[in-house]
């Protein structure tokens, strides 16, 4: 052999081996989680009323309302809600996809067996020759059996990148499931609080109807005694009917929230209406954590976690696309037996096969370039979505805290207004009995009191709902890092 050719061959083989070793590290960019430099939240949810109270864990914040029925409702929703069941099914699908992508890194083995009968044509190319052989039979039996294996050697990391993308997508699905859990818990608590709010407002309306009925009787007595006019009687009747007219809208709102809560608990509307029909107080606003910082939000908000995991998956897909610039190597082999007689498992019928293959897309009119560009574009989009998710989450926290603080201030102001209007209304009725003022003054005081009483219960319910909104915004209702365990617990 020519020594120059021999030297060239050794050099080429060495270069190929070195290139393969270097390429064993997956091609494409390595993922680096983006940094988020967020300033501390400028709104603080702690209030004077709750500053010294014990705070409930964010994992089960609903227990902080100290309402056993609320706790039962939320737990029932978390165990029976159908949206949550669907999200858990999506987690299973994503995990299965990740498992399948990981299996592509390993060899695959199959067992094949076949039996064929053929009645050969004597006019065909083979039959026309074979028919001249003594003992020729047109009926041919062919039996084969044996295992076969194949393995794509992932020298350039394309399969590893694809498997990494699938794992990141599965983690994103787990985060989505945790987000659904947060939404279900918050929606169940919100519906429950609204139910108690409507019940309290209905109780106020019914009490107002009774008070206006009492006033109407008083006006009738004065009219019979000649001390009141028919106009005053009509005004008193109008006020009484106005109070009665406030009941149907409140009843509609109550029924809607009862139905909403039943659906959240995965049952037909009306199932738990009787159980929740007993009137109870509106839950008091619990102490809300005041020391949460953006880093806590980034750790607890499943929507941010899911967006970050999808960003990681898009990064891995760039590497999977880049790997198509390089050759694909595969090995295959089979150990089997084949015969046209009945002696299948014999040494003469043994038929081993082995081989290797290389596939390299050397020229494809820029298809690989387009795939890489598409993967990079998807990654840029995922990065923008992640950053937007962080900003929207921060906005959500700031807004919900503001709503809570201002609603609590409104509750205090409206309660003071009710106390003043109760005194004004009682004094007006006393003055009317004494004939010092007209009925119009009493009616005005009574109407203002009805509005204020309704407003104070509505504001109390809104304050409790605002607290639920803060917990939702902070990502409360699940244990970070244990989404997989929560799926397993749900299955049991």
Tab-separated table of C-alpha atoms in Angstrom:
chain	number	residue	atom	x	y	z
A	1	UNK	CA	0.000	0.000	0.000
A	2	UNK	CA	1.158	3.520	-0.736
A	3	UNK	CA	2.523	4.949	2.560
A	4	UNK	CA	1.006	8.352	1.815
A	5	UNK	CA	-2.413	6.821	1.351
A	6	UNK	CA	-1.987	4.830	4.578
A	7	UNK	CA	-0.990	8.002	6.491
A	8	UNK	CA	-3.912	9.915	5.003
A	9	UNK	CA	-6.339	7.145	5.952
A	10	UNK	CA	-5.092	7.023	9.555
A	11	UNK	CA	-5.348	10.824	9.785
A	12	UNK	CA	-8.887	10.847	8.418
A	13	UNK	CA	-10.015	8.108	10.793
A	14	UNK	CA	-8.402	9.876	13.746
A	15	UNK	CA	-10.073	13.135	12.787
A	16	UNK	CA	-13.418	11.417	12.475
A	17	UNK	CA	-13.060	9.772	15.882
A	18	UNK	CA	-11.983	13.077	17.467
A	19	UNK	CA	-14.893	14.898	15.863
A	20	UNK	CA	-17.311	12.286	17.160
A	21	UNK	CA	-15.926	12.574	20.691
A	22	UNK	CA	-16.145	16.354	20.625
A	23	UNK	CA	-19.648	16.210	19.214
A	24	UNK	CA	-20.770	13.860	21.989
A	25	UNK	CA	-21.739	17.030	23.805
A	26	UNK	CA	-25.156	17.972	22.440
A	27	UNK	CA	-25.055	20.683	19.804
A	28	UNK	CA	-27.075	23.850	20.216
A	29	UNK	CA	-27.175	26.505	22.949
A	30	UNK	CA	-27.166	25.452	26.597
A	31	UNK	CA	-30.137	26.790	28.544
A	32	UNK	CA	-29.675	29.579	31.058
A	33	UNK	CA	-32.694	30.628	33.086
A	34	UNK	CA	-33.415	34.349	32.540
A	35	UNK	CA	-32.778	36.697	35.447
A	36	UNK	CA	-35.614	38.865	36.725
A	37	UNK	CA	-34.574	42.032	38.477
A	38	UNK	CA	-37.845	43.131	40.049
A	39	UNK	CA	-38.162	45.868	42.637
A	40	UNK	CA	-39.957	45.038	45.917
A	41	UNK	CA	-43.746	45.373	45.877
A	42	UNK	CA	-44.820	48.867	46.881
A	43	UNK	CA	-48.231	47.787	48.222
A	44	UNK	CA	-48.441	45.847	51.461
A	45	UNK	CA	-51.558	43.811	52.297
A	46	UNK	CA	-51.247	43.829	56.086
A	47	UNK	CA	-53.914	45.873	57.869
A	48	UNK	CA	-54.234	47.099	61.422
A	49	UNK	CA	-56.974	44.583	62.146
A	50	UNK	CA	-54.851	41.627	61.097
A	51	UNK	CA	-51.344	42.793	61.949
A	52	UNK	CA	-51.198	40.856	65.233
A	53	UNK	CA	-53.150	37.782	64.096
A	54	UNK	CA	-51.590	34.468	63.146
A	55	UNK	CA	-51.202	33.986	59.415
A	56	UNK	CA	-52.308	30.791	57.668
A	57	UNK	CA	-49.915	28.892	55.410
A	58	UNK	CA	-50.096	29.927	51.775
A	59	UNK	CA	-50.353	26.239	50.863
A	60	UNK	CA	-53.790	26.065	52.553
A	61	UNK	CA	-54.705	29.717	52.950
A	62	UNK	CA	-58.454	29.038	53.163
A	63	UNK	CA	-58.034	27.698	56.696
A	64	UNK	CA	-57.102	31.244	57.764
A	65	UNK	CA	-60.752	32.350	57.426
A	66	UNK	CA	-61.603	30.146	60.440
A	67	UNK	CA	-64.750	28.906	58.701
A	68	UNK	CA	-65.066	25.078	58.803
A	69	UNK	CA	-67.673	25.093	56.041
A	70	UNK	CA	-65.385	27.120	53.756
A	71	UNK	CA	-62.555	24.672	54.386
A	72	UNK	CA	-64.846	21.736	53.573
A	73	UNK	CA	-66.094	23.399	50.393
A	74	UNK	CA	-62.574	24.093	49.099
A	75	UNK	CA	-61.334	20.601	49.905
A	76	UNK	CA	-64.373	19.101	48.208
A	77	UNK	CA	-63.740	21.194	45.099
A	78	UNK	CA	-60.078	20.161	44.997
A	79	UNK	CA	-61.026	16.488	45.140
A	80	UNK	CA	-64.011	16.561	42.739
A	81	UNK	CA	-63.486	19.413	40.265
A	82	UNK	CA	-63.565	18.271	36.642
A	83	UNK	CA	-61.258	21.007	35.289
A	84	UNK	CA	-58.658	19.789	37.771
A	85	UNK	CA	-59.233	16.188	36.665
A	86	UNK	CA	-58.685	17.268	33.042
A	87	UNK	CA	-55.460	19.093	33.941
A	88	UNK	CA	-54.176	15.974	35.710
A	89	UNK	CA	-54.942	13.942	32.590
A	90	UNK	CA	-52.895	16.449	30.582
A	91	UNK	CA	-49.990	15.921	32.996
A	92	UNK	CA	-50.171	12.173	32.369
A	93	UNK	CA	-50.085	12.781	28.609
A	94	UNK	CA	-47.051	15.064	28.896
A	95	UNK	CA	-45.236	12.577	31.118
A	96	UNK	CA	-45.933	9.793	28.649
A	97	UNK	CA	-44.583	11.929	25.806
A	98	UNK	CA	-41.435	12.653	27.823
A	99	UNK	CA	-41.001	8.961	28.576
A	100	UNK	CA	-41.342	8.129	24.889
A	101	UNK	CA	-38.785	10.779	23.911
A	102	UNK	CA	-36.347	9.416	26.485
A	103	UNK	CA	-36.834	5.866	25.209
A	104	UNK	CA	-35.654	6.983	21.761
A	105	UNK	CA	-32.116	7.232	23.206
A	106	UNK	CA	-32.006	3.488	23.861
A	107	UNK	CA	-31.911	0.517	21.509
A	108	UNK	CA	-35.191	-1.014	20.442
A	109	UNK	CA	-35.797	-4.728	19.954
A	110	UNK	CA	-38.568	-6.531	18.119
A	111	UNK	CA	-39.558	-10.125	17.706
A	112	UNK	CA	-40.838	-10.990	14.259
A	113	UNK	CA	-42.385	-14.224	13.074
A	114	UNK	CA	-44.138	-15.039	9.844
A	115	UNK	CA	-45.517	-17.967	7.885
A	116	UNK	CA	-46.193	-17.637	4.174
A	117	UNK	CA	-47.703	-19.961	1.610
A	118	UNK	CA	-47.275	-19.200	-2.074
A	119	UNK	CA	-48.489	-21.094	-5.161
A	120	UNK	CA	-45.859	-20.141	-7.661
A	121	UNK	CA	-46.517	-19.326	-11.305
A	122	UNK	CA	-44.745	-21.571	-13.769
A	123	UNK	CA	-44.774	-18.759	-16.319
A	124	UNK	CA	-42.892	-16.298	-14.115
A	125	UNK	CA	-39.174	-15.589	-14.278
A	126	UNK	CA	-38.360	-17.887	-11.330
A	127	UNK	CA	-41.112	-20.475	-11.760
A	128	UNK	CA	-40.364	-21.081	-15.423
A	129	UNK	CA	-36.813	-22.136	-14.498
A	130	UNK	CA	-37.585	-23.989	-11.275
A	131	UNK	CA	-40.402	-26.009	-12.862
A	132	UNK	CA	-37.818	-27.892	-14.900
A	133	UNK	CA	-36.136	-29.241	-11.747
A	134	UNK	CA	-37.208	-32.762	-10.797
A	135	UNK	CA	-39.489	-32.797	-7.743
A	136	UNK	CA	-40.566	-29.214	-8.236
A	137	UNK	CA	-43.682	-28.196	-6.329
A	138	UNK	CA	-45.625	-25.026	-7.026
A	139	UNK	CA	-46.726	-24.772	-3.381
A	140	UNK	CA	-44.020	-23.028	-1.328
A	141	UNK	CA	-44.054	-22.638	2.463
A	142	UNK	CA	-41.786	-19.966	4.030
A	143	UNK	CA	-41.242	-19.678	7.808
A	144	UNK	CA	-39.201	-16.984	9.594
A	145	UNK	CA	-38.765	-16.176	13.277
A	146	UNK	CA	-36.260	-14.190	15.311
A	147	UNK	CA	-35.454	-10.987	17.237
A	148	UNK	CA	-34.210	-7.768	15.644
A	149	UNK	CA	-32.632	-4.712	17.254
A	150	UNK	CA	-31.791	-1.196	16.132
A	151	UNK	CA	-30.124	1.780	17.763
A	152	UNK	CA	-29.576	5.336	16.589
A	153	UNK	CA	-26.308	6.518	18.130
A	154	UNK	CA	-26.987	10.034	19.355
A	155	UNK	CA	-23.514	11.442	18.736
A	156	UNK	CA	-24.658	15.019	18.225
A	157	UNK	CA	-27.360	15.161	20.873
A	158	UNK	CA	-30.458	15.608	18.710
A	159	UNK	CA	-32.367	12.905	20.561
A	160	UNK	CA	-31.149	14.170	23.923
A	161	UNK	CA	-32.318	17.676	23.081
A	162	UNK	CA	-35.730	16.340	22.039
A	163	UNK	CA	-35.982	14.330	25.234
A	164	UNK	CA	-35.018	17.408	27.270
A	165	UNK	CA	-37.706	19.452	25.517
A	166	UNK	CA	-40.302	16.787	26.308
A	167	UNK	CA	-39.262	16.733	29.980
A	168	UNK	CA	-39.564	20.507	30.172
A	169	UNK	CA	-43.022	20.343	28.578
A	170	UNK	CA	-44.066	17.739	31.169
A	171	UNK	CA	-42.867	20.048	33.953
A	172	UNK	CA	-44.831	22.887	32.347
A	173	UNK	CA	-47.926	20.668	32.354
A	174	UNK	CA	-47.394	19.967	36.047
A	175	UNK	CA	-47.178	23.704	36.682
A	176	UNK	CA	-50.373	24.240	34.675
A	177	UNK	CA	-52.057	21.630	36.860
A	178	UNK	CA	-50.920	23.498	39.970
A	179	UNK	CA	-52.301	26.697	38.435
A	180	UNK	CA	-55.648	25.009	37.881
A	181	UNK	CA	-55.598	23.921	41.517
A	182	UNK	CA	-55.048	27.520	42.612
A	183	UNK	CA	-57.902	28.750	40.420
A	184	UNK	CA	-60.302	26.049	41.643
A	185	UNK	CA	-59.563	26.765	45.311
A	186	UNK	CA	-59.896	30.518	44.813
A	187	UNK	CA	-63.078	30.247	42.739
A	188	UNK	CA	-64.685	27.932	45.299
A	189	UNK	CA	-63.810	30.323	48.123
A	190	UNK	CA	-65.019	33.302	46.080
A	191	UNK	CA	-68.369	31.633	45.383
A	192	UNK	CA	-68.749	30.677	49.046
A	193	UNK	CA	-68.018	34.217	50.231
A	194	UNK	CA	-70.516	35.637	47.752
A	195	UNK	CA	-73.142	33.164	48.991
A	196	UNK	CA	-72.662	34.389	52.544
A	197	UNK	CA	-72.727	37.974	51.313
A	198	UNK	CA	-76.036	37.511	49.473
A	199	UNK	CA	-77.516	35.725	52.482
A	200	UNK	CA	-76.549	38.619	54.754
A	201	UNK	CA	-77.917	41.160	52.302
A	202	UNK	CA	-81.176	39.211	52.040
A	203	UNK	CA	-81.431	39.195	55.832
A	204	UNK	CA	-80.969	42.990	55.833
A	205	UNK	CA	-83.609	43.372	53.122
A	206	UNK	CA	-86.097	41.236	55.057
A	207	UNK	CA	-85.426	43.197	58.234
A	208	UNK	CA	-85.939	46.411	56.290
A	209	UNK	CA	-89.240	45.063	54.941
A	210	UNK	CA	-90.343	44.418	58.518
A	211	UNK	CA	-89.264	47.934	59.600
A	212	UNK	CA	-91.074	49.540	56.657
A	213	UNK	CA	-94.150	47.454	57.397
A	214	UNK	CA	-94.056	48.781	60.953
A	215	UNK	CA	-93.761	52.338	59.635
A	216	UNK	CA	-96.670	51.728	57.244
A	217	UNK	CA	-98.867	50.619	60.150
A	218	UNK	CA	-97.845	53.718	62.057
A	219	UNK	CA	-98.850	55.963	59.153
A	220	UNK	CA	-102.170	54.112	58.809
A	221	UNK	CA	-102.864	54.682	62.513
A	222	UNK	CA	-102.113	58.379	62.146
A	223	UNK	CA	-104.257	58.506	59.018
A	224	UNK	CA	-107.169	56.877	60.847
A	225	UNK	CA	-106.707	59.412	63.636
A	226	UNK	CA	-106.746	62.247	61.104
A	227	UNK	CA	-103.100	63.185	61.755
A	228	UNK	CA	-101.744	61.962	58.372
A	229	UNK	CA	-102.732	62.400	54.754
A	230	UNK	CA	-103.411	59.891	52.024
A	231	UNK	CA	-100.236	61.085	50.347
A	232	UNK	CA	-98.203	59.988	53.360
A	233	UNK	CA	-99.861	56.580	53.308
A	234	UNK	CA	-98.937	56.181	49.613
A	235	UNK	CA	-95.338	57.209	50.320
A	236	UNK	CA	-95.027	54.673	53.131
A	237	UNK	CA	-96.457	51.940	50.889
A	238	UNK	CA	-93.987	52.856	48.131
A	239	UNK	CA	-91.043	52.567	50.544
A	240	UNK	CA	-92.306	49.183	51.780
A	241	UNK	CA	-92.629	47.906	48.203
A	242	UNK	CA	-89.186	49.255	47.346
A	243	UNK	CA	-87.703	47.146	50.133
A	244	UNK	CA	-89.596	44.079	48.869
A	245	UNK	CA	-88.374	44.734	45.320
A	246	UNK	CA	-84.754	44.430	46.481
A	247	UNK	CA	-85.250	40.736	47.340
A	248	UNK	CA	-85.530	39.124	43.838
A	249	UNK	CA	-82.173	40.420	42.487
A	250	UNK	CA	-80.417	39.252	45.649
A	251	UNK	CA	-82.116	35.850	45.386
A	252	UNK	CA	-80.980	35.540	41.754
A	253	UNK	CA	-77.383	36.321	42.732
A	254	UNK	CA	-77.531	33.804	45.589
A	255	UNK	CA	-78.856	31.009	43.368
A	256	UNK	CA	-76.243	31.712	40.700
A	257	UNK	CA	-73.403	31.415	43.198
A	258	UNK	CA	-74.877	28.230	44.700
A	259	UNK	CA	-75.021	26.709	41.217
A	260	UNK	CA	-71.518	27.942	40.417
A	261	UNK	CA	-70.155	26.356	43.580
A	262	UNK	CA	-71.857	23.027	42.844
A	263	UNK	CA	-70.257	22.923	39.393
A	264	UNK	CA	-66.874	23.753	40.923
A	265	UNK	CA	-67.383	20.782	43.230
A	266	UNK	CA	-68.125	18.564	40.250
A	267	UNK	CA	-71.820	17.932	40.953
A	268	UNK	CA	-75.148	18.921	39.439
A	269	UNK	CA	-76.378	22.403	40.452
A	270	UNK	CA	-78.645	22.144	43.472
A	271	UNK	CA	-76.809	19.234	45.096
A	272	UNK	CA	-75.406	21.160	48.059
A	273	UNK	CA	-77.910	24.042	48.086
A	274	UNK	CA	-79.683	22.760	51.191
A	275	UNK	CA	-76.392	22.223	53.024
A	276	UNK	CA	-75.335	25.804	52.328
A	277	UNK	CA	-78.817	27.218	52.907
A	278	UNK	CA	-78.221	27.781	56.595
A	279	UNK	CA	-77.302	31.452	56.973
A	280	UNK	CA	-73.871	32.130	58.436
A	281	UNK	CA	-71.711	35.184	58.918
A	282	UNK	CA	-69.559	36.519	56.108
A	283	UNK	CA	-66.024	35.184	56.778
A	284	UNK	CA	-63.783	37.792	58.332
A	285	UNK	CA	-60.706	38.854	56.388
A	286	UNK	CA	-57.728	36.813	57.620
A	287	UNK	CA	-54.217	38.171	58.000
A	288	UNK	CA	-52.580	38.259	54.588
A	289	UNK	CA	-48.777	37.856	54.325
A	290	UNK	CA	-47.166	41.277	54.140
A	291	UNK	CA	-43.568	40.175	53.610
A	292	UNK	CA	-43.872	38.637	50.146
A	293	UNK	CA	-41.317	39.770	47.610
A	294	UNK	CA	-41.093	39.203	43.837
A	295	UNK	CA	-38.743	36.245	44.396
A	296	UNK	CA	-41.508	34.491	46.358
A	297	UNK	CA	-43.964	35.213	43.560
A	298	UNK	CA	-41.585	33.753	40.961
A	299	UNK	CA	-41.294	30.599	43.045
A	300	UNK	CA	-45.017	30.186	43.756
A	301	UNK	CA	-46.805	31.371	40.614
A	302	UNK	CA	-47.432	28.304	38.409
A	303	UNK	CA	-48.049	30.441	35.325
A	304	UNK	CA	-44.524	31.852	35.609
A	305	UNK	CA	-43.067	28.398	36.246
A	306	UNK	CA	-44.901	26.978	33.234
A	307	UNK	CA	-43.728	29.848	31.002
A	308	UNK	CA	-40.125	29.317	32.128
A	309	UNK	CA	-40.314	25.567	31.465
A	310	UNK	CA	-41.711	26.177	27.980
A	311	UNK	CA	-38.851	28.600	27.394
A	312	UNK	CA	-36.441	25.820	28.374
A	313	UNK	CA	-38.207	23.415	26.008
A	314	UNK	CA	-37.927	25.865	23.117
A	315	UNK	CA	-34.193	26.190	23.814
A	316	UNK	CA	-33.779	22.415	23.632
A	317	UNK	CA	-35.620	22.338	20.315
A	318	UNK	CA	-32.978	24.641	18.836
A	319	UNK	CA	-30.376	21.982	19.592
A	320	UNK	CA	-32.587	19.289	18.109
A	321	UNK	CA	-32.894	21.329	14.897
A	322	UNK	CA	-29.150	22.110	14.753
A	323	UNK	CA	-28.338	18.392	15.090
A	324	UNK	CA	-29.795	17.857	11.611
A	325	UNK	CA	-26.717	19.606	10.208
A	326	UNK	CA	-24.721	16.530	11.269
A	327	UNK	CA	-24.865	12.894	10.178
A	328	UNK	CA	-27.059	10.304	11.877
A	329	UNK	CA	-25.503	6.960	12.733
A	330	UNK	CA	-27.461	3.797	13.436
A	331	UNK	CA	-26.758	0.136	14.064
A	332	UNK	CA	-29.098	-2.759	13.382
A	333	UNK	CA	-28.993	-6.502	13.783
A	334	UNK	CA	-31.192	-9.562	13.713
A	335	UNK	CA	-30.873	-13.166	14.845
A	336	UNK	CA	-33.392	-15.398	13.163
A	337	UNK	CA	-34.295	-18.597	11.406
A	338	UNK	CA	-35.740	-18.989	7.921
A	339	UNK	CA	-36.723	-22.112	6.061
A	340	UNK	CA	-39.031	-23.397	3.349
A	341	UNK	CA	-39.245	-26.787	5.054
A	342	UNK	CA	-40.390	-27.927	8.473
A	343	UNK	CA	-36.871	-27.747	9.956
A	344	UNK	CA	-37.055	-24.153	11.256
A	345	UNK	CA	-34.882	-24.261	14.380
A	346	UNK	CA	-31.753	-25.829	12.912
A	347	UNK	CA	-28.209	-24.712	12.318
A	348	UNK	CA	-28.711	-24.573	8.596
A	349	UNK	CA	-31.803	-22.323	9.013
A	350	UNK	CA	-30.008	-19.879	11.336
A	351	UNK	CA	-29.686	-16.479	9.615
A	352	UNK	CA	-27.926	-13.647	11.537
A	353	UNK	CA	-27.899	-10.142	10.035
A	354	UNK	CA	-25.951	-7.081	11.150
A	355	UNK	CA	-25.361	-3.672	9.686
A	356	UNK	CA	-24.770	0.005	10.156
A	357	UNK	CA	-26.062	3.068	8.404
A	358	UNK	CA	-25.287	6.752	8.089
A	359	UNK	CA	-27.722	9.431	6.962
A	360	UNK	CA	-26.581	12.984	6.298
A	361	UNK	CA	-28.712	15.782	4.876
A	362	UNK	CA	-26.036	17.358	2.714
A	363	UNK	CA	-28.320	19.270	0.402
A	364	UNK	CA	-31.984	20.032	1.086
A	365	UNK	CA	-32.534	23.512	-0.363
A	366	UNK	CA	-32.208	25.168	3.063
A	367	UNK	CA	-34.747	23.028	4.925
A	368	UNK	CA	-32.479	22.579	7.968
A	369	UNK	CA	-31.709	26.299	7.956
A	370	UNK	CA	-35.436	27.010	8.000
A	371	UNK	CA	-36.027	24.546	10.848
A	372	UNK	CA	-33.259	26.119	12.933
A	373	UNK	CA	-34.602	29.620	12.233
A	374	UNK	CA	-38.091	28.500	13.221
A	375	UNK	CA	-36.791	26.993	16.476
A	376	UNK	CA	-34.920	30.198	17.289
A	377	UNK	CA	-38.038	32.244	16.541
A	378	UNK	CA	-40.095	30.033	18.872
A	379	UNK	CA	-37.473	30.525	21.560
A	380	UNK	CA	-37.606	34.309	21.183
A	381	UNK	CA	-41.395	34.165	21.436
A	382	UNK	CA	-41.221	31.955	24.553
A	383	UNK	CA	-38.794	34.427	26.160
A	384	UNK	CA	-41.172	37.331	25.499
A	385	UNK	CA	-44.101	35.299	26.868
A	386	UNK	CA	-42.111	34.487	30.008
A	387	UNK	CA	-41.166	38.101	30.646
A	388	UNK	CA	-44.760	39.202	30.044
A	389	UNK	CA	-45.962	36.533	32.489
A	390	UNK	CA	-43.653	37.930	35.168
A	391	UNK	CA	-44.880	41.494	34.605
A	392	UNK	CA	-48.546	40.458	34.547
A	393	UNK	CA	-48.074	38.480	37.747
A	394	UNK	CA	-46.496	41.482	39.473
A	395	UNK	CA	-49.384	43.638	38.249
A	396	UNK	CA	-51.841	41.059	39.579
A	397	UNK	CA	-50.247	41.140	43.032
A	398	UNK	CA	-50.135	44.935	43.213
A	399	UNK	CA	-53.749	45.299	42.034
A	400	UNK	CA	-55.140	42.653	44.361
A	401	UNK	CA	-53.374	44.159	47.372
A	402	UNK	CA	-54.706	47.611	46.532
A	403	UNK	CA	-58.253	46.255	46.207
A	404	UNK	CA	-57.979	44.518	49.583
A	405	UNK	CA	-56.647	47.525	51.471
A	406	UNK	CA	-59.089	50.004	49.966
A	407	UNK	CA	-62.088	47.688	50.352
A	408	UNK	CA	-61.326	47.223	54.041
A	409	UNK	CA	-61.153	50.975	54.454
A	410	UNK	CA	-64.527	51.242	52.728
A	411	UNK	CA	-66.043	48.670	55.092
A	412	UNK	CA	-65.028	50.796	58.084
A	413	UNK	CA	-66.398	53.977	56.540
A	414	UNK	CA	-69.716	52.438	55.514
A	415	UNK	CA	-70.149	50.816	58.947
A	416	UNK	CA	-69.714	54.232	60.575
A	417	UNK	CA	-72.269	55.596	58.120
A	418	UNK	CA	-74.761	52.866	59.107
A	419	UNK	CA	-74.341	53.656	62.797
A	420	UNK	CA	-75.057	57.309	62.128
A	421	UNK	CA	-78.058	56.552	59.890
A	422	UNK	CA	-79.591	54.209	62.493
A	423	UNK	CA	-79.572	57.060	65.018
A	424	UNK	CA	-80.905	59.502	62.412
A	425	UNK	CA	-83.705	57.165	61.432
A	426	UNK	CA	-84.787	56.489	65.048
A	427	UNK	CA	-84.773	60.219	65.846
A	428	UNK	CA	-86.745	60.950	62.676
A	429	UNK	CA	-89.433	58.429	63.619
A	430	UNK	CA	-89.667	59.868	67.117
A	431	UNK	CA	-89.973	63.382	65.714
A	432	UNK	CA	-92.653	62.213	63.270
A	433	UNK	CA	-94.656	60.649	66.087
A	434	UNK	CA	-94.453	63.965	67.897
A	435	UNK	CA	-95.551	65.807	64.771
A	436	UNK	CA	-92.347	67.837	64.569
A	437	UNK	CA	-91.385	66.735	61.043
A	438	UNK	CA	-93.112	65.398	57.955
A	439	UNK	CA	-93.133	61.791	56.852
A	440	UNK	CA	-90.811	62.662	53.969
A	441	UNK	CA	-87.917	63.137	56.368
A	442	UNK	CA	-88.557	59.709	57.909
A	443	UNK	CA	-88.763	58.068	54.490
A	444	UNK	CA	-85.507	59.649	53.366
A	445	UNK	CA	-83.713	58.455	56.501
A	446	UNK	CA	-85.179	54.973	56.077
A	447	UNK	CA	-84.156	54.733	52.409
A	448	UNK	CA	-80.619	55.874	53.163
A	449	UNK	CA	-80.353	53.312	55.958
A	450	UNK	CA	-81.457	50.470	53.675
A	451	UNK	CA	-78.860	51.444	51.081
A	452	UNK	CA	-76.082	51.750	53.673
A	453	UNK	CA	-76.913	48.433	55.366
A	454	UNK	CA	-76.860	46.657	52.027
A	455	UNK	CA	-73.606	48.392	51.142
A	456	UNK	CA	-71.853	47.385	54.363
A	457	UNK	CA	-72.608	43.673	53.833
A	458	UNK	CA	-71.684	43.942	50.188
A	459	UNK	CA	-68.382	45.617	51.145
A	460	UNK	CA	-67.642	42.980	53.788
A	461	UNK	CA	-68.141	40.252	51.205
A	462	UNK	CA	-65.987	42.174	48.725
A	463	UNK	CA	-63.237	42.506	51.332
A	464	UNK	CA	-63.221	38.738	51.880
A	465	UNK	CA	-63.214	38.224	48.105
A	466	UNK	CA	-60.302	40.663	47.825
A	467	UNK	CA	-58.369	38.590	50.375
A	468	UNK	CA	-59.026	35.515	48.239
A	469	UNK	CA	-57.721	37.491	45.255
A	470	UNK	CA	-54.494	38.309	47.098
A	471	UNK	CA	-53.917	34.650	47.930
A	472	UNK	CA	-54.585	33.729	44.310
A	473	UNK	CA	-52.177	36.415	43.062
A	474	UNK	CA	-49.457	35.233	45.441
A	475	UNK	CA	-49.770	31.683	44.108
A	476	UNK	CA	-51.258	30.202	47.266
A	477	UNK	CA	-53.040	26.870	47.294
A	478	UNK	CA	-50.285	24.402	46.440
A	479	UNK	CA	-46.872	23.276	47.644
A	480	UNK	CA	-44.094	24.318	45.219
A	481	UNK	CA	-41.989	21.397	44.054
A	482	UNK	CA	-44.655	18.802	44.826
A	483	UNK	CA	-46.949	19.054	41.814
A	484	UNK	CA	-46.163	15.462	40.864
A	485	UNK	CA	-47.055	14.204	44.336
A	486	UNK	CA	-50.333	16.105	44.213
A	487	UNK	CA	-51.202	14.348	40.943
A	488	UNK	CA	-50.448	10.991	42.571
A	489	UNK	CA	-52.581	11.889	45.595
A	490	UNK	CA	-55.469	12.857	43.315
A	491	UNK	CA	-55.251	9.454	41.586
A	492	UNK	CA	-55.675	7.710	44.923
